[in-house]
Amino acid sequence: MLKHVRPQWAVLSLGTVAALALTGCASNKEGGGGPTGTVTGTVTQNTSLADLLPANIKAAGKLLIGVNVPYTPNEYKDSSGKIVGFDVDLLDATAKVLGLTTSYKESDFDKIIPAIETGTYDIGMSSFTDNKTREKTVDFVNYFSAGVMWASQTGKTIDPDNACGLKVSVQATTTEDTDEIPAKSAACVKAHKKPITKLKFVRQDDATNALVLGRVDAMSADSPVTAYAIKVSNGKIQQAGKIFDSAPYGWPIKKQSTLVQAMQKALQQLMDNGTYDQICTKWGVQSGEIKTATVNGAVS
């Protein structure tokens, strides 16, 4: 389902989906499109929260952040090579509340948490699912709720819980590919119904294109990925059913660091003043918004 099972070589260029009506195919550029909204509020420093920062971070005036790209729309490189995305905007704004700048360092996904433990990075930002296993080594500030979301062509009603006999596109090696669709299809067969025909693609944007072009009936992907694809599709695809199997995204931070409380309170300030909602809406991921910034909110 979520980022921790995402293949590291996958490149998601969902922003190109909007061009399909004219071209019939997608570009392979990593950045593809971009946000279609703006953030109008001004983020200001809260000096009382800055006092919670560890002395070394406060003295440095910046956060060192380990990140793995691409994972559009959360974190990826634009055409200039700059790391951008929903996660970037939100973490930049949270750091600004604390009077900090941000410095993003690319890393293999599975090396980020160990590097936080050793102090190489202050924080991780890579659509981490907060789970009980990870909480044994780091603390998480939870900022989003992500699950599985289906999409269908606009105007066509698809029920993810009643998909027997349908063609469904997925990205290869994701949980949607390895667990969700096989389990649903097996249930169909057990009920003496037609199985689900799964079409898997190396690239998520190809799975999305298959839906836009009508080669499949539906697509299953992580909720922010599907939501962003819908946002940039020029009305060609829509959400099908509700988000399910949700779990929190979190920023991993060294255990018992006061940075945890500083980031939590700064994020809550953005939630309370509307900036958080504007950032989510800018990237089309508002379906995963939460109202309270929590710490270690793993559900499993």
C-alpha positions as a Python dict, from the first residue, in 0.01 Angstrom:
ca = {
    (1, 'M'): (0, 0, 0),
    (2, 'L'): (224, 277, 123),
    (3, 'K'): (570, 415, 66),
    (4, 'H'): (762, 155, 261),
    (5, 'V'): (680, -108, -3),
    (6, 'R'): (734, 122, -302),
    (7, 'P'): (1000, -1, -546),
    (8, 'Q'): (1298, 232, -525),
    (9, 'W'): (1340, 250, -901),
    (10, 'A'): (986, 362, -968),
    (11, 'V'): (942, 702, -1132),
    (12, 'L'): (604, 866, -1101),
    (13, 'S'): (532, 1136, -1357),
    (14, 'L'): (162, 1173, -1298),
    (15, 'G'): (161, 1538, -1397),
    (16, 'T'): (179, 1435, -1761),
    (17, 'V'): (-163, 1271, -1743),
    (18, 'A'): (-334, 1600, -1822),
    (19, 'A'): (-174, 1599, -2168),
    (20, 'L'): (-319, 1264, -2268),
    (21, 'A'): (-626, 1407, -2434),
    (22, 'L'): (-400, 1551, -2701),
    (23, 'T'): (-106, 1312, -2719),
    (24, 'G'): (-241, 972, -2616),
    (25, 'C'): (78, 901, -2423),
    (26, 'A'): (284, 1034, -2135),
    (27, 'S'): (625, 1190, -2105),
    (28, 'N'): (893, 1011, -1906),
    (29, 'K'): (1016, 1327, -1735),
    (30, 'E'): (1023, 1277, -1362),
    (31, 'G'): (865, 1607, -1268),
    (32, 'G'): (584, 1597, -1518),
    (33, 'G'): (339, 1860, -1401),
    (34, 'G'): (313, 2029, -1068),
    (35, 'P'): (68, 2182, -824),
    (36, 'T'): (-239, 2354, -959),
    (37, 'G'): (-315, 2560, -648),
    (38, 'T'): (-139, 2821, -437),
    (39, 'V'): (-75, 2896, -71),
    (40, 'T'): (-183, 3251, 11),
    (41, 'G'): (-101, 3269, 381),
    (42, 'T'): (224, 3402, 524),
    (43, 'V'): (415, 3167, 754),
    (44, 'T'): (573, 3349, 1047),
    (45, 'Q'): (815, 3237, 1316),
    (46, 'N'): (687, 3144, 1661),
    (47, 'T'): (976, 3226, 1893),
    (48, 'S'): (827, 3038, 2189),
    (49, 'L'): (826, 2716, 1986),
    (50, 'A'): (1179, 2779, 1864),
    (51, 'D'): (1289, 2757, 2227),
    (52, 'L'): (1200, 2386, 2217),
    (53, 'L'): (1465, 2313, 1954),
    (54, 'P'): (1777, 2113, 2043),
    (55, 'A'): (2070, 2350, 2093),
    (56, 'N'): (2269, 2222, 1794),
    (57, 'I'): (1977, 2264, 1552),
    (58, 'K'): (1889, 2607, 1686),
    (59, 'A'): (2252, 2717, 1648),
    (60, 'A'): (2273, 2582, 1294),
    (61, 'G'): (1946, 2748, 1194),
    (62, 'K'): (1851, 2467, 961),
    (63, 'L'): (1720, 2112, 946),
    (64, 'L'): (1916, 1839, 770),
    (65, 'I'): (1655, 1619, 606),
    (66, 'G'): (1700, 1274, 455),
    (67, 'V'): (1473, 1218, 154),
    (68, 'N'): (1420, 953, -112),
    (69, 'V'): (1275, 1063, -446),
    (70, 'P'): (1066, 1035, -654),
    (71, 'Y'): (722, 977, -510),
    (72, 'T'): (492, 1222, -688),
    (73, 'P'): (323, 1435, -561),
    (74, 'N'): (485, 1405, -219),
    (75, 'E'): (851, 1441, -309),
    (76, 'Y'): (1013, 1450, -653),
    (77, 'K'): (1245, 1664, -867),
    (78, 'D'): (1114, 1932, -1097),
    (79, 'S'): (1261, 2002, -1440),
    (80, 'S'): (1543, 2204, -1283),
    (81, 'G'): (1640, 1923, -1046),
    (82, 'K'): (1496, 2090, -737),
    (83, 'I'): (1322, 1862, -486),
    (84, 'V'): (958, 1973, -462),
    (85, 'G'): (621, 1834, -360),
    (86, 'F'): (352, 1826, -95),
    (87, 'D'): (586, 1695, 174),
    (88, 'V'): (845, 1960, 85),
    (89, 'D'): (599, 2249, 109),
    (90, 'L'): (465, 2125, 442),
    (91, 'L'): (803, 2060, 600),
    (92, 'D'): (942, 2392, 472),
    (93, 'A'): (647, 2575, 629),
    (94, 'T'): (680, 2386, 959),
    (95, 'A'): (1051, 2463, 975),
    (96, 'K'): (981, 2830, 904),
    (97, 'V'): (752, 2848, 1208),
    (98, 'L'): (1057, 2739, 1408),
    (99, 'G'): (1284, 2993, 1239),
    (100, 'L'): (1470, 2724, 1045),
    (101, 'T'): (1566, 2668, 683),
    (102, 'T'): (1573, 2322, 524),
    (103, 'S'): (1850, 2126, 356),
    (104, 'Y'): (1741, 1812, 170),
    (105, 'K'): (1986, 1527, 130),
    (106, 'E'): (1901, 1240, -105),
    (107, 'S'): (1934, 892, 37),
    (108, 'D'): (1827, 535, -19),
    (109, 'F'): (1491, 498, 152),
    (110, 'D'): (1601, 223, 389),
    (111, 'K'): (1906, 420, 502),
    (112, 'I'): (1720, 728, 623),
    (113, 'I'): (1605, 605, 964),
    (114, 'P'): (1947, 457, 1057),
    (115, 'A'): (2104, 791, 959),
    (116, 'I'): (1860, 972, 1189),
    (117, 'E'): (1960, 741, 1474),
    (118, 'T'): (2329, 825, 1423),
    (119, 'G'): (2264, 1199, 1390),
    (120, 'T'): (2351, 1232, 1020),
    (121, 'Y'): (2002, 1370, 955),
    (122, 'D'): (1781, 1564, 1194),
    (123, 'I'): (1461, 1434, 1038),
    (124, 'G'): (1333, 1215, 755),
    (125, 'M'): (1081, 1316, 491),
    (126, 'S'): (984, 1044, 248),
    (127, 'S'): (618, 953, 293),
    (128, 'F'): (709, 725, 582),
    (129, 'T'): (428, 511, 715),
    (130, 'D'): (435, 532, 1095),
    (131, 'N'): (421, 176, 1226),
    (132, 'K'): (491, 3, 1556),
    (133, 'T'): (814, -152, 1430),
    (134, 'R'): (963, 181, 1328),
    (135, 'E'): (852, 344, 1652),
    (136, 'K'): (1097, 116, 1834),
    (137, 'T'): (1387, 311, 1680),
    (138, 'V'): (1253, 661, 1607),
    (139, 'D'): (966, 889, 1704),
    (140, 'F'): (720, 1014, 1445),
    (141, 'V'): (535, 1343, 1407),
    (142, 'N'): (221, 1247, 1216),
    (143, 'Y'): (103, 1487, 948),
    (144, 'F'): (-121, 1296, 703),
    (145, 'S'): (-341, 990, 663),
    (146, 'A'): (-281, 774, 356),
    (147, 'G'): (-449, 457, 240),
    (148, 'V'): (-557, 287, -80),
    (149, 'M'): (-776, 483, -322),
    (150, 'W'): (-933, 360, -644),
    (151, 'A'): (-1012, 572, -949),
    (152, 'S'): (-1241, 520, -1246),
    (153, 'Q'): (-1316, 712, -1562),
    (154, 'T'): (-1540, 1008, -1490),
    (155, 'G'): (-1907, 917, -1501),
    (156, 'K'): (-1850, 545, -1448),
    (157, 'T'): (-1945, 398, -1110),
    (158, 'I'): (-1695, 146, -975),
    (159, 'D'): (-1712, -19, -632),
    (160, 'P'): (-1373, -147, -507),
    (161, 'D'): (-1561, -398, -291),
    (162, 'N'): (-1754, -534, -590),
    (163, 'A'): (-1493, -545, -866),
    (164, 'C'): (-1525, -904, -987),
    (165, 'G'): (-1474, -931, -1363),
    (166, 'L'): (-1314, -586, -1394),
    (167, 'K'): (-974, -486, -1530),
    (168, 'V'): (-767, -295, -1273),
    (169, 'S'): (-428, -128, -1323),
    (170, 'V'): (-162, -115, -1051),
    (171, 'Q'): (206, -33, -1016),
    (172, 'A'): (422, -345, -996),
    (173, 'T'): (549, -462, -653),
    (174, 'T'): (322, -229, -454),
    (175, 'T'): (82, -376, -200),
    (176, 'E'): (-200, -311, -446),
    (177, 'D'): (-20, -548, -684),
    (178, 'T'): (104, -811, -440),
    (179, 'D'): (-174, -820, -180),
    (180, 'E'): (-487, -616, -239),
    (181, 'I'): (-593, -712, -592),
    (182, 'P'): (-491, -1081, -562),
    (183, 'A'): (-694, -1110, -240),
    (184, 'K'): (-997, -943, -395),
    (185, 'S'): (-972, -1161, -705),
    (186, 'A'): (-940, -1479, -497),
    (187, 'A'): (-1255, -1381, -308),
    (188, 'C'): (-1434, -1341, -642),
    (189, 'V'): (-1332, -1689, -753),
    (190, 'K'): (-1434, -1836, -418),
    (191, 'A'): (-1777, -1677, -466),
    (192, 'H'): (-1797, -1834, -815),
    (193, 'K'): (-1761, -1498, -984),
    (194, 'K'): (-1520, -1381, -1253),
    (195, 'P'): (-1172, -1292, -1123),
    (196, 'I'): (-1027, -944, -1141),
    (197, 'T'): (-789, -898, -1434),
    (198, 'K'): (-484, -718, -1299),
    (199, 'L'): (-271, -512, -1535),
    (200, 'K'): (55, -412, -1368),
    (201, 'F'): (301, -153, -1486),
    (202, 'V'): (656, -68, -1383),
    (203, 'R'): (565, 301, -1371),
    (204, 'Q'): (266, 442, -1186),
    (205, 'D'): (200, 697, -1459),
    (206, 'D'): (154, 412, -1709),
    (207, 'A'): (-101, 253, -1476),
    (208, 'T'): (-281, 587, -1466),
    (209, 'N'): (-262, 632, -1842),
    (210, 'A'): (-424, 292, -1891),
    (211, 'L'): (-726, 418, -1700),
    (212, 'V'): (-741, 755, -1877),
    (213, 'L'): (-731, 580, -2214),
    (214, 'G'): (-999, 328, -2114),
    (215, 'R'): (-777, 20, -2125),
    (216, 'V'): (-886, -73, -1773),
    (217, 'D'): (-1198, -17, -1567),
    (218, 'A'): (-1021, 113, -1258),
    (219, 'M'): (-686, 189, -1097),
    (220, 'S'): (-572, 117, -743),
    (221, 'A'): (-287, 313, -580),
    (222, 'D'): (-192, 494, -261),
    (223, 'S'): (-439, 770, -182),
    (224, 'P'): (-210, 1073, -242),
    (225, 'V'): (-93, 925, -572),
    (226, 'T'): (-448, 863, -691),
    (227, 'A'): (-570, 1200, -563),
    (228, 'Y'): (-297, 1385, -751),
    (229, 'A'): (-364, 1186, -1069),
    (230, 'I'): (-730, 1288, -1046),
    (231, 'K'): (-635, 1652, -991),
    (232, 'V'): (-419, 1673, -1305),
    (233, 'S'): (-639, 1458, -1532),
    (234, 'N'): (-851, 1747, -1663),
    (235, 'G'): (-1163, 1579, -1530),
    (236, 'K'): (-1103, 1248, -1707),
    (237, 'I'): (-1087, 1031, -1395),
    (238, 'Q'): (-1261, 1039, -1057),
    (239, 'Q'): (-1236, 878, -714),
    (240, 'A'): (-1408, 540, -694),
    (241, 'G'): (-1529, 444, -347),
    (242, 'K'): (-1372, 549, -19),
    (243, 'I'): (-1012, 540, 99),
    (244, 'F'): (-941, 220, 293),
    (245, 'D'): (-658, 59, 489),
    (246, 'S'): (-546, 402, 607),
    (247, 'A'): (-233, 461, 816),
    (248, 'P'): (-50, 777, 925),
    (249, 'Y'): (243, 932, 745),
    (250, 'G'): (504, 1071, 982),
    (251, 'W'): (837, 1252, 997),
    (252, 'P'): (1088, 1025, 1175),
    (253, 'I'): (1302, 1199, 1439),
    (254, 'K'): (1560, 1070, 1686),
    (255, 'K'): (1392, 926, 1993),
    (256, 'Q'): (1339, 1160, 2290),
    (257, 'S'): (1464, 1462, 2096),
    (258, 'T'): (1289, 1790, 2180),
    (259, 'L'): (1268, 1840, 1803),
    (260, 'V'): (966, 1607, 1817),
    (261, 'Q'): (765, 1848, 2035),
    (262, 'A'): (886, 2150, 1838),
    (263, 'M'): (779, 2002, 1504),
    (264, 'Q'): (447, 1877, 1642),
    (265, 'K'): (351, 2216, 1784),
    (266, 'A'): (470, 2407, 1477),
    (267, 'L'): (269, 2176, 1250),
    (268, 'Q'): (-36, 2218, 1471),
    (269, 'Q'): (-4, 2594, 1431),
    (270, 'L'): (-22, 2548, 1053),
    (271, 'M'): (-327, 2324, 1093),
    (272, 'D'): (-500, 2579, 1315),
    (273, 'N'): (-434, 2881, 1092),
    (274, 'G'): (-536, 2716, 764),
    (275, 'T'): (-193, 2694, 601),
    (276, 'Y'): (-190, 2314, 623),
    (277, 'D'): (-522, 2291, 439),
    (278, 'Q'): (-396, 2529, 169),
    (279, 'I'): (-85, 2316, 113),
    (280, 'C'): (-289, 1994, 93),
    (281, 'T'): (-534, 2157, -148),
    (282, 'K'): (-249, 2294, -360),
    (283, 'W'): (-135, 1938, -427),
    (284, 'G'): (-481, 1780, -447),
    (285, 'V'): (-431, 1557, -143),
    (286, 'Q'): (-685, 1711, 95),
    (287, 'S'): (-864, 1376, 131),
    (288, 'G'): (-583, 1272, 366),
    (289, 'E'): (-587, 1581, 587),
    (290, 'I'): (-585, 1537, 964),
    (291, 'K'): (-690, 1791, 1225),
    (292, 'T'): (-437, 1716, 1498),
    (293, 'A'): (-60, 1669, 1473),
    (294, 'T'): (12, 1360, 1680),
    (295, 'V'): (323, 1172, 1790),
    (296, 'N'): (367, 798, 1731),
    (297, 'G'): (17, 737, 1602),
    (298, 'A'): (83, 397, 1445),
    (299, 'V'): (-219, 171, 1414),
    (300, 'S'): (-21, -149, 1358),
}
